[in-house]
Coordinates of C-alpha atoms in Angstrom, one line a residue:
M19 CA 38.0 -16.0 4.8
N20 CA 38.9 -19.1 4.4
G21 CA 40.2 -20.1 7.8
K22 CA 38.0 -22.3 8.9
Q23 CA 38.5 -24.4 6.3
Y24 CA 42.3 -24.3 6.9
V25 CA 42.5 -24.7 10.0
K26 CA 40.3 -28.1 9.7
D27 CA 42.3 -29.7 7.0
S28 CA 45.7 -28.1 9.0
R29 CA 44.4 -30.5 12.1
T30 CA 42.9 -33.6 10.2
Y31 CA 46.1 -34.7 8.4
N32 CA 48.4 -32.8 10.6
L33 CA 50.0 -30.5 8.2
R34 CA 52.2 -27.3 8.9
M35 CA 52.8 -26.4 5.7
P36 CA 51.4 -24.3 3.6
Y37 CA 49.0 -23.9 6.4
M38 CA 51.2 -22.4 9.2
R39 CA 51.8 -19.3 7.1
V40 CA 48.6 -18.8 4.9
I41 CA 46.0 -18.9 7.6
P42 CA 47.4 -15.9 10.0
D43 CA 47.5 -13.8 6.5
E44 CA 43.7 -14.7 6.1
E45 CA 43.1 -13.3 9.8
N46 CA 45.1 -10.2 9.0
H47 CA 42.7 -10.2 5.1
I48 CA 39.8 -10.1 7.5
A49 CA 40.7 -7.4 9.3
W50 CA 41.6 -5.2 6.8
I51 CA 38.5 -5.9 4.7
N52 CA 36.7 -5.3 8.2
G53 CA 38.4 -2.3 8.5
L54 CA 37.9 -0.6 5.6
Y55 CA 34.0 -1.2 5.7
Q56 CA 34.8 0.6 9.0
A57 CA 36.2 3.3 7.6
F58 CA 33.6 3.8 5.2
G59 CA 30.6 3.4 7.4
E60 CA 29.1 0.1 6.0
T61 CA 28.4 -2.9 7.3
Y62 CA 28.5 -6.0 5.7
S63 CA 27.9 -10.1 5.9
A64 CA 30.5 -11.8 4.5
N65 CA 29.1 -15.0 2.1
V66 CA 31.7 -17.6 3.6
P67 CA 32.0 -21.2 1.8
P68 CA 30.8 -23.9 3.7
V69 CA 33.6 -26.0 5.3
T70 CA 34.2 -28.9 2.8
D71 CA 35.0 -32.4 4.1
T72 CA 38.2 -33.6 2.3
D73 CA 39.6 -37.0 2.1
S74 CA 43.3 -36.6 1.7
P75 CA 46.2 -33.8 2.4
E76 CA 45.7 -34.1 -1.6
E77 CA 42.4 -33.1 -2.1
A78 CA 42.7 -30.4 0.7
Y79 CA 45.1 -28.6 -1.5
R80 CA 43.2 -28.7 -4.2
V81 CA 39.8 -27.7 -2.4
A82 CA 42.6 -24.5 -0.9
M83 CA 43.4 -23.7 -4.4
E84 CA 39.8 -23.5 -5.6
L85 CA 39.0 -21.6 -2.6
E86 CA 41.6 -18.7 -3.1
Q87 CA 41.1 -18.5 -7.2
E88 CA 37.8 -18.0 -7.1
L89 CA 38.8 -14.8 -4.9
V90 CA 40.9 -13.0 -7.0
P91 CA 38.6 -11.9 -9.7
D92 CA 37.0 -10.5 -6.8
Y93 CA 40.0 -8.6 -5.8
E94 CA 40.5 -7.7 -9.3
W95 CA 37.2 -5.7 -9.6
L96 CA 37.9 -3.3 -6.2
I97 CA 41.5 -2.7 -7.0
Q98 CA 39.9 -1.1 -10.1
N99 CA 37.1 0.4 -8.6
A100 CA 39.0 1.1 -5.6
S101 CA 37.6 5.1 -4.5
D102 CA 41.2 6.1 -2.9
E103 CA 44.6 5.0 -3.4
Q104 CA 45.2 3.4 0.3
T105 CA 42.5 1.1 -0.4
R106 CA 43.3 0.1 -3.7
Q107 CA 47.1 -0.7 -2.0
I108 CA 45.2 -2.9 0.8
I109 CA 43.4 -4.9 -1.7
E110 CA 46.4 -5.1 -3.8
T111 CA 48.5 -6.5 -0.9
I112 CA 45.6 -9.0 -0.3
L113 CA 45.6 -9.8 -4.3
F114 CA 49.0 -10.9 -4.0
Q115 CA 48.8 -13.1 -0.9
T116 CA 45.9 -14.5 -2.6
R117 CA 48.0 -15.3 -5.4
M118 CA 51.0 -16.6 -3.8
H119 CA 48.8 -18.9 -0.9
Y120 CA 47.3 -20.7 -4.3
T121 CA 51.0 -20.8 -5.5
M122 CA 51.7 -22.7 -2.3
F123 CA 48.8 -24.6 -2.3
Q124 CA 49.7 -25.8 -5.7
H125 CA 53.5 -26.3 -5.0
A126 CA 52.1 -28.2 -2.0
L127 CA 50.3 -30.1 -3.8
N128 CA 52.9 -31.0 -6.6
M129 CA 55.2 -32.6 -4.3
G130 CA 52.2 -35.3 -3.1
G131 CA 51.7 -33.4 0.3
R132 CA 54.7 -33.9 1.7
M133 CA 54.9 -30.8 2.6
G134 CA 53.0 -31.4 4.9
H135 CA 55.5 -31.4 8.4
G136 CA 57.5 -28.6 6.4
M137 CA 61.7 -29.5 5.9
M138 CA 61.2 -32.6 8.3
R139 CA 59.7 -35.2 7.5
R140 CA 58.3 -37.2 11.0

């Protein structure tokens, strides 16, 4: 659900990592959540945070970390209150990947933005 922010920051600062890994996962999360709502015959309106203007790759990584961290309690609640095992497993996968995204952005921030172009700096 943070995809627009990530695409903007990736393009603005010409950053491939970790965005090239995270953006497809975010698209999957949206598709999985949509599928769950459809399976239960429900509709929803996503409360997507507005895209934030950032001033540096480091700030972009911090914003990304905040966005990922904000999702964790909601996913934990959904897991605890899942009506069936398949739903629980889907949300657990999303939660696991969300925590990994946080870690990847944290790693990028700790490297001072140097992982932006992958292993080779241009």
